[in-house]
Coordinates of C-alpha atoms in Angstrom, one line a residue:
Chain A
M1 CA 120.2 127.2 113.0
A2 CA 118.7 124.0 114.4
E3 CA 116.2 122.3 112.2
Q4 CA 112.6 122.1 113.5
Y5 CA 112.2 118.5 112.5
D6 CA 114.5 115.6 111.7
V7 CA 112.4 114.4 108.9
I8 CA 109.5 116.0 107.0
V9 CA 107.2 113.6 105.1
V10 CA 105.3 115.0 102.2
G11 CA 102.0 113.1 101.8
A12 CA 100.0 111.0 104.3
G13 CA 99.7 108.0 102.1
V14 CA 100.6 104.5 103.3
S15 CA 104.2 104.9 102.2
G16 CA 104.7 108.2 104.1
L17 CA 102.9 107.0 107.2
T18 CA 104.9 103.7 107.2
A19 CA 108.2 105.7 107.1
A20 CA 106.9 108.1 109.8
C21 CA 106.0 105.2 112.1
L22 CA 109.4 103.5 111.7
L23 CA 111.4 106.8 112.1
S24 CA 109.4 108.0 115.0
K25 CA 110.1 104.6 116.7
Q26 CA 113.8 105.4 116.3
G27 CA 113.2 108.6 118.3
M28 CA 113.3 111.1 115.4
R29 CA 111.1 114.2 115.2
V30 CA 108.8 113.6 112.3
V31 CA 106.0 115.6 110.7
V32 CA 103.7 114.3 108.0
L33 CA 102.1 117.0 105.8
E34 CA 99.0 116.1 103.8
R35 CA 97.3 118.4 101.3
L36 CA 93.9 116.9 101.7
E37 CA 91.7 116.8 104.7
R38 CA 91.8 113.0 104.9
L39 CA 94.5 110.4 105.3
G40 CA 95.7 107.8 102.8
G41 CA 96.1 109.5 99.4
C42 CA 95.2 106.8 96.9
C43 CA 94.5 104.2 99.7
S44 CA 91.5 105.9 101.2
N45 CA 87.7 106.3 101.3
Y46 CA 85.7 109.5 100.9
D47 CA 82.3 110.1 102.3
V48 CA 79.3 111.5 100.5
R49 CA 75.9 111.3 102.3
G50 CA 77.0 108.1 104.1
F51 CA 78.3 106.4 100.9
R52 CA 82.0 105.7 101.3
P53 CA 83.6 104.5 98.1
E54 CA 87.3 103.7 97.7
V55 CA 89.5 106.5 96.2
G56 CA 91.8 104.2 94.4
A57 CA 93.2 101.0 96.1
I58 CA 90.5 98.4 96.4
F59 CA 92.1 95.4 98.1
V60 CA 95.3 94.1 99.6
I61 CA 97.2 91.2 98.2
G62 CA 99.5 89.2 100.5
H63 CA 98.2 90.8 103.7
E64 CA 100.7 88.6 105.6
F65 CA 103.3 91.2 104.8
Y66 CA 101.6 93.6 107.3
Y67 CA 102.5 91.2 110.1
K68 CA 106.2 91.7 109.1
L69 CA 105.8 95.4 109.2
F70 CA 104.2 95.3 112.6
E71 CA 107.0 93.1 113.7
L72 CA 109.4 96.0 113.0
L73 CA 107.1 98.2 115.1
D74 CA 106.9 95.6 118.0
L75 CA 103.1 95.7 117.7
R76 CA 100.3 93.2 117.0
L77 CA 98.5 93.7 113.7
E78 CA 95.3 92.3 115.2
D79 CA 95.0 95.2 117.6
Y80 CA 94.8 97.6 114.6
L81 CA 93.3 96.0 111.6
D82 CA 90.6 93.4 111.0
W83 CA 90.8 91.6 107.6
K84 CA 88.2 89.8 105.5
V85 CA 89.2 87.5 102.8
I86 CA 87.5 88.2 99.4
D87 CA 85.8 85.0 98.1
P88 CA 84.9 84.5 95.3
V89 CA 87.8 86.5 94.1
Y90 CA 85.8 87.7 91.1
Y91 CA 82.6 87.2 89.2
V92 CA 83.1 87.3 85.4
Y93 CA 80.2 88.4 83.2
F94 CA 80.7 87.5 79.5
E95 CA 79.1 89.2 76.5
D96 CA 76.5 86.5 76.0
G97 CA 75.0 87.0 79.4
S98 CA 76.8 84.0 81.1
A99 CA 78.5 84.6 84.4
Y100 CA 81.1 82.6 86.3
P101 CA 82.5 82.9 89.8
L102 CA 86.3 82.6 90.3
P103 CA 86.4 80.8 93.7
R104 CA 89.5 80.7 95.9
D105 CA 89.6 77.0 96.2
I106 CA 91.9 75.5 93.5
D107 CA 89.7 72.4 92.8
A108 CA 86.5 74.4 92.7
M109 CA 88.1 76.7 90.2
A110 CA 89.2 73.7 88.2
E111 CA 85.5 72.8 87.9
V112 CA 84.7 76.2 86.6
V113 CA 87.5 75.8 84.0
R114 CA 86.2 72.4 83.1
S115 CA 82.7 73.7 82.6
I116 CA 84.0 76.2 80.0
S117 CA 86.8 74.3 78.4
P118 CA 87.7 70.7 79.6
E119 CA 90.9 70.7 77.6
D120 CA 92.3 73.6 79.7
V121 CA 92.1 71.8 83.1
D122 CA 95.6 70.3 82.7
G123 CA 96.9 73.7 81.8
Y124 CA 95.2 75.2 84.8
Y125 CA 96.9 72.7 87.2
R126 CA 100.2 73.4 85.5
Y127 CA 99.6 77.1 86.0
C128 CA 98.8 76.5 89.7
R129 CA 101.9 74.5 90.1
D130 CA 104.2 77.1 88.5
M131 CA 102.6 80.1 90.3
G132 CA 102.6 78.1 93.5
K133 CA 106.4 78.1 93.4
L134 CA 106.4 81.8 93.4
F135 CA 103.8 81.9 96.3
H136 CA 106.0 79.5 98.3
V137 CA 108.9 82.0 98.0
Y138 CA 106.7 84.6 99.5
L139 CA 105.6 82.3 102.3
A140 CA 109.2 81.4 103.0
F141 CA 110.1 85.1 103.2
L142 CA 107.2 85.5 105.7
R143 CA 108.5 82.7 107.9
R144 CA 111.9 84.4 108.4
P145 CA 112.4 86.9 111.1
L146 CA 113.2 90.4 109.7
P147 CA 116.6 91.8 110.4
A148 CA 116.9 95.1 112.2
L149 CA 115.7 98.1 110.3
Q150 CA 119.2 99.4 109.6
D151 CA 120.2 96.0 108.2
L152 CA 117.4 95.9 105.7
T153 CA 119.3 97.9 103.1
S154 CA 122.6 96.1 103.5
I155 CA 123.6 93.3 101.1
T156 CA 124.1 90.8 103.8
G157 CA 120.7 91.7 105.4
L158 CA 118.9 91.3 102.1
A159 CA 120.8 88.1 101.3
R160 CA 119.8 86.6 104.7
L161 CA 116.2 87.5 104.0
A162 CA 116.2 86.1 100.4
A163 CA 118.2 83.0 101.1
N164 CA 115.7 80.1 101.0
R165 CA 115.4 76.9 99.1
E166 CA 112.1 77.8 97.6
L167 CA 113.7 80.7 95.7
I168 CA 116.0 78.3 93.8
Y169 CA 113.0 76.1 92.7
A170 CA 111.2 79.3 91.5
I171 CA 114.1 80.6 89.4
P172 CA 113.1 78.9 86.1
V173 CA 109.4 80.1 86.5
N174 CA 110.6 83.6 87.4
L175 CA 112.8 83.8 84.3
K176 CA 110.1 82.5 82.1
L177 CA 107.6 85.1 83.4
L178 CA 110.1 87.9 83.5
F179 CA 111.3 87.7 79.9
R180 CA 107.9 86.8 78.2
N181 CA 105.0 89.1 78.0
M182 CA 101.8 88.4 79.8
D183 CA 99.9 87.6 76.7
R184 CA 102.4 84.9 75.7
C185 CA 102.5 83.4 79.2
V186 CA 98.7 83.1 79.5
R187 CA 98.5 81.5 76.0
G188 CA 101.2 79.0 77.2
Y189 CA 98.8 77.7 79.8
F190 CA 95.3 78.1 78.3
R191 CA 93.8 77.6 74.9
H192 CA 90.2 78.9 75.3
P193 CA 89.9 82.6 74.9
R194 CA 87.5 82.9 77.8
I195 CA 89.9 81.1 80.2
Q196 CA 92.7 83.2 78.8
L197 CA 90.7 86.3 79.7
M198 CA 89.9 85.0 83.2
F199 CA 93.6 84.5 84.0
G200 CA 95.0 87.3 81.8
W201 CA 93.4 90.6 82.5
E202 CA 95.4 91.7 85.5
N203 CA 97.7 93.7 83.2
L204 CA 95.1 96.3 84.0
Y205 CA 96.9 96.8 87.3
A206 CA 100.2 97.4 85.4
G207 CA 98.5 99.9 83.2
L208 CA 99.8 98.2 80.1
P209 CA 98.3 96.0 77.3
S210 CA 99.0 92.3 77.9
H211 CA 101.5 92.2 75.0
R212 CA 103.6 94.9 76.6
C213 CA 103.2 93.8 80.2
T214 CA 105.8 91.6 82.0
G215 CA 104.7 88.0 82.4
L216 CA 105.1 88.3 86.2
F217 CA 101.6 89.7 86.3
T218 CA 100.3 86.3 85.3
A219 CA 100.9 85.3 88.9
M220 CA 98.4 87.8 90.2
A221 CA 95.4 85.7 89.5
H222 CA 96.9 82.9 91.5
F223 CA 98.0 85.2 94.3
G224 CA 94.4 86.4 94.3
R225 CA 93.2 82.9 94.8
M226 CA 95.6 82.6 97.8
G227 CA 93.9 85.7 99.2
Y228 CA 92.8 89.2 98.3
Y229 CA 92.0 90.8 101.6
Y230 CA 89.8 93.7 102.5
P231 CA 90.2 95.7 105.8
R232 CA 87.0 96.2 107.8
G233 CA 86.1 99.9 107.6
G234 CA 87.4 100.2 104.0
M235 CA 90.9 100.8 102.7
I236 CA 91.2 104.0 104.8
A237 CA 91.4 101.7 107.8
I238 CA 95.1 101.0 106.8
P239 CA 96.4 104.6 106.8
T240 CA 94.2 105.4 109.9
A241 CA 95.9 102.5 111.8
L242 CA 99.3 103.7 110.7
A243 CA 98.5 107.3 111.6
R244 CA 97.4 106.2 115.1
I245 CA 100.6 104.3 115.6
A246 CA 102.8 107.2 114.3
E247 CA 101.1 109.7 116.6
G248 CA 101.4 107.3 119.5
L249 CA 105.2 107.3 118.7
G250 CA 105.4 111.0 118.7
A251 CA 105.0 112.0 115.1
E252 CA 103.0 115.0 114.1
I253 CA 100.4 114.7 111.3
R254 CA 99.0 117.8 109.7
L255 CA 96.0 117.5 107.4
G256 CA 95.1 120.3 104.9
A257 CA 98.8 121.4 104.9
E258 CA 99.7 121.7 101.2
V259 CA 103.5 121.8 100.4
K260 CA 104.2 124.5 97.8
S261 CA 107.9 123.8 97.3
L262 CA 111.0 122.2 98.9
I263 CA 113.5 124.6 100.4
V264 CA 116.7 123.8 98.5
K265 CA 119.9 125.3 99.9
G266 CA 123.3 124.6 98.4
G267 CA 121.6 122.0 96.2
E268 CA 120.3 120.1 99.2
A269 CA 116.7 119.7 100.5
R270 CA 116.5 121.4 103.8
G271 CA 112.8 121.7 104.4
V272 CA 109.5 122.7 102.8
R273 CA 107.5 125.8 102.2
L274 CA 103.7 125.4 102.7
A275 CA 101.0 127.1 100.6
D276 CA 100.3 129.5 103.5
G277 CA 103.9 130.7 103.4
T278 CA 105.1 128.8 106.5
A279 CA 108.6 127.4 106.2
L280 CA 109.5 124.2 108.0
T281 CA 113.1 123.0 108.2
S282 CA 114.5 119.5 108.5
R283 CA 117.5 117.3 108.1
A284 CA 115.8 115.2 105.5
V285 CA 112.6 115.3 103.4
I286 CA 110.6 112.3 102.2
S287 CA 108.4 113.0 99.2
T288 CA 105.7 110.4 98.5
A289 CA 104.3 112.4 95.6
H290 CA 104.7 111.3 92.0
S291 CA 108.3 111.8 90.8
R292 CA 107.1 114.4 88.3
V293 CA 105.4 116.4 91.0
T294 CA 108.4 116.0 93.4
Y295 CA 111.1 117.1 90.9
L296 CA 109.3 119.5 88.6
K297 CA 106.9 121.2 91.1
L298 CA 108.4 120.8 94.6
V299 CA 112.1 120.9 93.8
G300 CA 111.7 123.1 90.7
E301 CA 113.2 122.8 87.3
E302 CA 115.6 125.6 88.1
N303 CA 117.3 123.4 90.7
L304 CA 117.8 120.5 88.4
P305 CA 120.1 119.9 85.4
S306 CA 118.4 120.0 82.1
W307 CA 118.9 116.3 81.3
A308 CA 117.2 115.4 84.6
V309 CA 114.2 117.6 83.8
R310 CA 113.9 115.9 80.4
T311 CA 114.2 112.4 81.9
V312 CA 111.6 113.0 84.6
K313 CA 109.2 114.5 82.1
R314 CA 109.7 111.7 79.6
Q315 CA 109.4 108.7 82.0
P316 CA 106.0 107.2 81.0
C317 CA 103.2 107.1 83.5
S318 CA 101.0 104.0 83.7
I319 CA 97.5 104.4 82.4
P320 CA 95.0 106.3 84.5
A321 CA 92.3 104.2 86.0
P322 CA 89.2 106.4 85.6
L323 CA 86.4 105.7 87.9
I324 CA 82.7 106.0 88.3
H325 CA 81.5 105.9 91.9
M326 CA 77.8 105.3 92.7
G327 CA 75.6 105.3 95.7
L328 CA 72.7 102.8 95.2
S329 CA 69.3 103.3 96.9
R330 CA 69.0 99.5 97.2
K331 CA 71.0 96.3 97.0
L332 CA 71.0 94.8 93.5
E333 CA 70.6 91.1 93.1
G334 CA 73.0 91.2 90.1
I335 CA 75.9 92.1 92.4
R336 CA 77.2 88.7 93.4
A337 CA 80.8 89.4 94.6
H338 CA 83.0 92.1 96.0
M339 CA 84.7 92.4 92.6
S340 CA 83.3 91.6 89.1
L341 CA 84.7 91.8 85.7
V342 CA 82.5 92.7 82.8
A343 CA 84.3 91.5 79.7
N344 CA 84.1 91.2 76.0
P345 CA 85.9 88.7 73.8
R346 CA 89.6 88.8 74.4
E347 CA 90.5 90.3 71.0
Q348 CA 88.1 93.1 71.6
V349 CA 89.6 93.8 75.0
D350 CA 93.1 93.9 73.4
N351 CA 91.7 96.3 70.8
I352 CA 90.7 98.7 73.5
W353 CA 94.4 99.1 74.3
A354 CA 95.7 99.1 70.7
D355 CA 93.1 101.1 68.9
Y356 CA 91.8 103.4 71.6
Y357 CA 94.3 103.8 74.4
D358 CA 97.4 104.3 72.1
R359 CA 95.5 106.6 69.8
G360 CA 93.6 108.6 72.3
L361 CA 90.1 107.6 71.3
L362 CA 87.2 106.9 73.5
Y363 CA 85.2 103.7 72.8
R364 CA 81.5 103.0 73.0
P365 CA 80.6 101.7 76.4
A366 CA 79.6 98.3 74.9
D367 CA 83.1 97.8 73.6
G368 CA 84.8 98.3 77.0
A369 CA 85.9 96.1 79.8
Y370 CA 84.9 97.1 83.4
L371 CA 86.0 96.1 86.9
L372 CA 83.1 96.6 89.3
V373 CA 83.9 96.9 92.9
C374 CA 81.2 96.7 95.6
P375 CA 82.9 97.2 99.0
T376 CA 79.6 97.0 100.8
F377 CA 79.5 93.3 99.8
D378 CA 82.1 92.6 102.5
D379 CA 81.5 95.6 104.7
P380 CA 77.9 96.9 104.7
H381 CA 78.8 99.8 107.0
L382 CA 80.3 101.7 104.0
A383 CA 76.8 102.7 102.9
P384 CA 73.6 103.7 104.7
E385 CA 71.5 100.7 105.8
G386 CA 70.0 98.7 102.9
K387 CA 72.1 100.6 100.3
D388 CA 75.2 99.8 98.3
V389 CA 78.3 101.5 97.0
L390 CA 79.5 100.5 93.6
S391 CA 82.6 101.7 91.8
V392 CA 83.4 101.1 88.1
F393 CA 87.0 101.0 86.9
Y394 CA 87.6 101.2 83.1
I395 CA 90.5 101.7 80.7
A396 CA 90.7 105.1 79.0
P397 CA 93.4 107.5 77.8
Y398 CA 94.4 110.6 79.7
R399 CA 94.2 112.8 76.7
L400 CA 91.3 112.3 74.4
R401 CA 91.9 113.2 70.8
Y402 CA 88.4 114.5 70.0
H403 CA 86.8 115.2 73.4
D404 CA 87.4 117.0 76.6
W405 CA 87.0 114.8 79.7
D406 CA 85.7 117.6 81.8
R407 CA 82.8 118.2 79.4
I408 CA 81.8 114.6 78.7
A409 CA 82.6 112.8 82.0
V410 CA 79.1 112.8 83.4
D411 CA 77.3 111.9 80.2
W412 CA 79.9 109.1 79.5
A413 CA 79.4 107.8 83.1
W414 CA 75.6 107.5 82.5
E415 CA 76.1 105.8 79.2
V416 CA 78.3 103.2 81.0
V417 CA 75.6 102.8 83.8
R418 CA 72.9 102.2 81.1
F419 CA 75.1 99.7 79.4
L420 CA 75.8 97.8 82.7
D421 CA 72.1 97.9 83.5
H422 CA 71.4 96.3 80.1
R423 CA 74.3 93.7 80.2
C424 CA 74.4 92.4 83.8
L425 CA 72.9 94.6 86.5
P426 CA 69.2 95.1 85.7
G427 CA 67.8 98.0 87.7
L428 CA 71.1 99.7 88.1
A429 CA 70.2 103.0 86.4
D430 CA 67.1 103.4 88.5
A431 CA 68.9 102.6 91.7
V432 CA 71.6 105.2 91.3
E433 CA 71.0 107.8 94.1
W434 CA 74.4 109.5 93.8
L435 CA 77.0 109.4 91.0
D436 CA 80.6 110.8 90.9
S437 CA 82.4 110.4 87.5
V438 CA 86.1 110.7 88.1
P439 CA 87.9 110.9 84.7
P440 CA 91.8 111.0 84.6
T441 CA 91.9 114.8 84.6
E442 CA 89.8 115.0 87.7
L443 CA 91.9 112.2 89.3
E444 CA 95.0 114.3 88.7
R445 CA 93.4 117.3 90.3
R446 CA 92.1 115.4 93.3
L447 CA 95.1 113.3 94.1
N448 CA 97.9 115.3 92.5
V449 CA 99.0 112.3 90.5
A450 CA 100.6 113.0 87.1
E451 CA 98.2 112.1 84.2
G452 CA 95.8 110.7 86.7
A453 CA 97.8 107.5 86.9
F454 CA 97.6 106.4 90.5
F455 CA 99.6 103.3 89.6
G456 CA 102.5 105.7 89.2
I457 CA 105.1 105.1 86.6
E458 CA 104.6 102.5 83.9
M459 CA 105.4 98.9 85.2
S460 CA 107.4 97.8 82.1
L461 CA 110.8 96.2 82.3
T462 CA 112.5 99.5 81.3
N463 CA 110.8 101.3 84.1
M464 CA 111.3 98.9 86.9
G465 CA 114.2 98.2 89.3
P466 CA 117.1 100.6 88.8
F467 CA 115.2 102.5 86.1
R468 CA 112.6 103.7 88.6
P469 CA 113.3 106.9 90.6
N470 CA 115.7 106.0 93.4
Y471 CA 114.8 106.0 97.0
R472 CA 117.7 108.3 97.8
S473 CA 117.5 111.1 95.2
R474 CA 120.7 111.2 93.1
L475 CA 119.8 114.8 92.1
V476 CA 119.0 116.4 95.4
P477 CA 120.9 115.3 98.5
R478 CA 118.7 114.9 101.7
L479 CA 115.7 114.2 99.5
Y480 CA 114.1 110.7 99.6
L481 CA 111.3 109.3 97.4
A482 CA 108.7 106.8 98.4
G483 CA 105.3 105.7 97.0
Q484 CA 104.2 104.0 93.8
C485 CA 106.7 105.8 91.6
T486 CA 109.6 104.1 93.4
N487 CA 110.4 100.4 93.8
P488 CA 108.8 98.0 93.9
G489 CA 105.8 100.0 92.7
L490 CA 102.2 99.1 92.3
G491 CA 99.8 98.4 95.1
V492 CA 99.5 99.1 98.8
P493 CA 102.1 96.7 100.1
G494 CA 104.5 98.0 97.4
A495 CA 104.1 101.5 98.6
M496 CA 104.6 100.4 102.2
I497 CA 107.8 98.6 101.3
S498 CA 109.1 101.8 99.8
G499 CA 108.3 103.5 103.2
V500 CA 110.3 100.8 105.0
A501 CA 113.2 101.2 102.6
D502 CA 113.3 105.0 103.0
A503 CA 113.3 104.6 106.8
A504 CA 116.1 102.1 106.7
I505 CA 118.2 104.3 104.3
I506 CA 117.7 107.4 106.3
L507 CA 118.7 105.6 109.5
N508 CA 121.9 104.5 107.8
D509 CA 122.5 107.9 106.3
W510 CA 121.9 109.7 109.6
T511 CA 125.5 110.1 110.7
R512 CA 127.2 109.8 107.3
R513 CA 125.2 112.0 105.1
L514 CA 122.6 113.9 107.2
G515 CA 124.7 114.9 110.2
Chain B
M1 CA 152.1 94.5 56.9
D2 CA 151.1 95.7 60.4
R3 CA 147.6 95.4 61.8
S4 CA 146.5 99.0 61.2
S5 CA 147.2 98.8 57.5
V6 CA 145.1 95.6 57.3
T7 CA 142.3 97.4 59.0
R8 CA 142.7 100.4 56.6
G9 CA 142.6 98.0 53.6
R10 CA 139.3 96.6 54.8
A11 CA 137.8 99.9 55.7
P12 CA 135.9 100.4 52.4
L13 CA 134.4 96.8 52.8
I14 CA 133.3 97.5 56.4
A15 CA 131.8 100.9 55.4
A16 CA 130.0 99.2 52.5
A17 CA 128.6 96.5 54.8
L18 CA 127.5 99.1 57.3
A19 CA 125.8 101.2 54.6
G20 CA 124.1 98.1 53.2
G21 CA 122.9 97.1 56.7
L22 CA 121.5 100.6 57.1
L23 CA 119.7 100.5 53.8
V24 CA 118.2 97.0 54.5
G25 CA 117.2 98.3 58.0
F26 CA 115.4 101.3 56.6
A27 CA 113.8 99.2 53.9
V28 CA 112.5 96.8 56.5
A29 CA 111.4 99.6 58.8
F30 CA 109.4 101.3 56.0
R31 CA 107.6 98.1 55.2
L32 CA 106.6 97.5 58.8
E33 CA 103.0 97.9 59.9
E34 CA 102.1 101.0 61.8
E35 CA 101.8 99.1 65.1
S36 CA 105.2 97.4 64.7
R37 CA 106.8 100.7 63.7
R38 CA 105.4 102.3 66.8
R39 CA 106.7 99.5 69.0
L40 CA 110.2 99.8 67.4
R41 CA 110.2 103.6 68.0
K42 CA 109.1 103.0 71.6
A43 CA 111.9 100.4 72.1
F44 CA 114.6 102.8 70.8
F45 CA 113.2 105.6 72.9
E46 CA 113.3 103.4 76.0
L47 CA 116.8 102.2 75.3
R48 CA 118.1 105.8 74.9
E49 CA 116.5 106.8 78.2
L50 CA 117.8 104.0 80.4
P51 CA 121.2 105.5 81.4
F52 CA 119.5 108.7 82.4
R53 CA 116.8 107.0 84.4
V54 CA 119.4 105.2 86.5
M55 CA 120.8 108.7 87.5
V56 CA 117.5 110.1 88.8

């Protein structure tokens, strides 16, 4: 019997849509199935009474990569997305009430460092020089024309892409960062605890405490200075643009189509079964869900060897990033940037990880560290006129030892709001018109991500590279994985790269394995 | 004397050294702080899982 589709993509996140665009361009019959009624998965916005907060992803780093993706599609990025650079990158509020901007300009930032700790200025310039080497590798990659899609997975194609002089200069820095933890790297550049905190809290994105996080994340603060970008219309503008392109190329996108299971015949993935009972057949299936969801729920434990079930279950998730979304009835003067960090002394921030996260305890709001995101700072259209959207990210465990998230989520959120009102945003509590507290358990239900960890699998050295789930499943032929749980992991461009890789691998497999 | 008999002659010494090493290892592990012990356990767990992760 002929298959209804060449490729079925499970999940309309950015990775799935990227793969759908590229495969449709090659003339394949592609269908994208999305459980929710909106596009984007973790890279999306939802709408409540005109307030449109981000679901998960809050900015794009290295937006130049998108130009390369659009090169593969023979399209112009400018026709689909409009970017705004985020500047200042952050505002940092310290515990004594002082606040500092982190501007993009390197010399302006040096002045901020000087005002806090003059002896760290030299370390700051050394930091910029080292991280600049990594950034130049990235820029050199951007200058090169991409090989054809099917050559992207070949060793010669990758070597051609990677071969540049900047890479050689960056090898020592790369090795230093790779084999040291982030805490040690940051201490190697800066002495003052406040400066260490300013340049050393991005481990939050890895979902690991700084002493367990690879030093490569030290570069993030510098990359941010080179440009954190925000698409006009919110993060959902990215999947919306990709969906438009995919549909234009002939792909079918179905929202509200929940996949119940994969159809596994003779040990191979041959299609999917939807929640309404409909069966769709295909020559290949791309799953963008978390690897635990893909293997344990969609494929089913009965179709896997017991060691594989055990391994998938045991692979650690990164921490969840619980959220509090708020719609504010007026604009607050205290909000001075798109993103702000409300921090305590560095030791206290580390204690949150060691004492609370590892042991499953919830801390008092005053002991926490918070990332505040105000998307309306750069795009006022994401809230009704004269109003603001504010989201608060914080660190908290998935399982609480003494509490139940579902019972305490709202009270906890209001405690955090009152704390922020007192610490740095006077008038916040009174201005809250609408509040949505999204603890890890709720995040898991809404986005179908294991343990509410939308950063996917832990970004430690033993869970990166070959130790992350493979693009081409080694357990189920004709099944391909994409998204945050695969390589390179973490972030919107990371997820999109996995979509490009899946498309390239499927194209190469088409006659050899999928015929 | 051939090589195998030399090895056999040294076997008790090697066994004693291994047992001593084990004892010292346990003694050090028991004296570790809770945080260090947790990190060590995690490191052993990760090491054991690596070959399986490559196959998924």
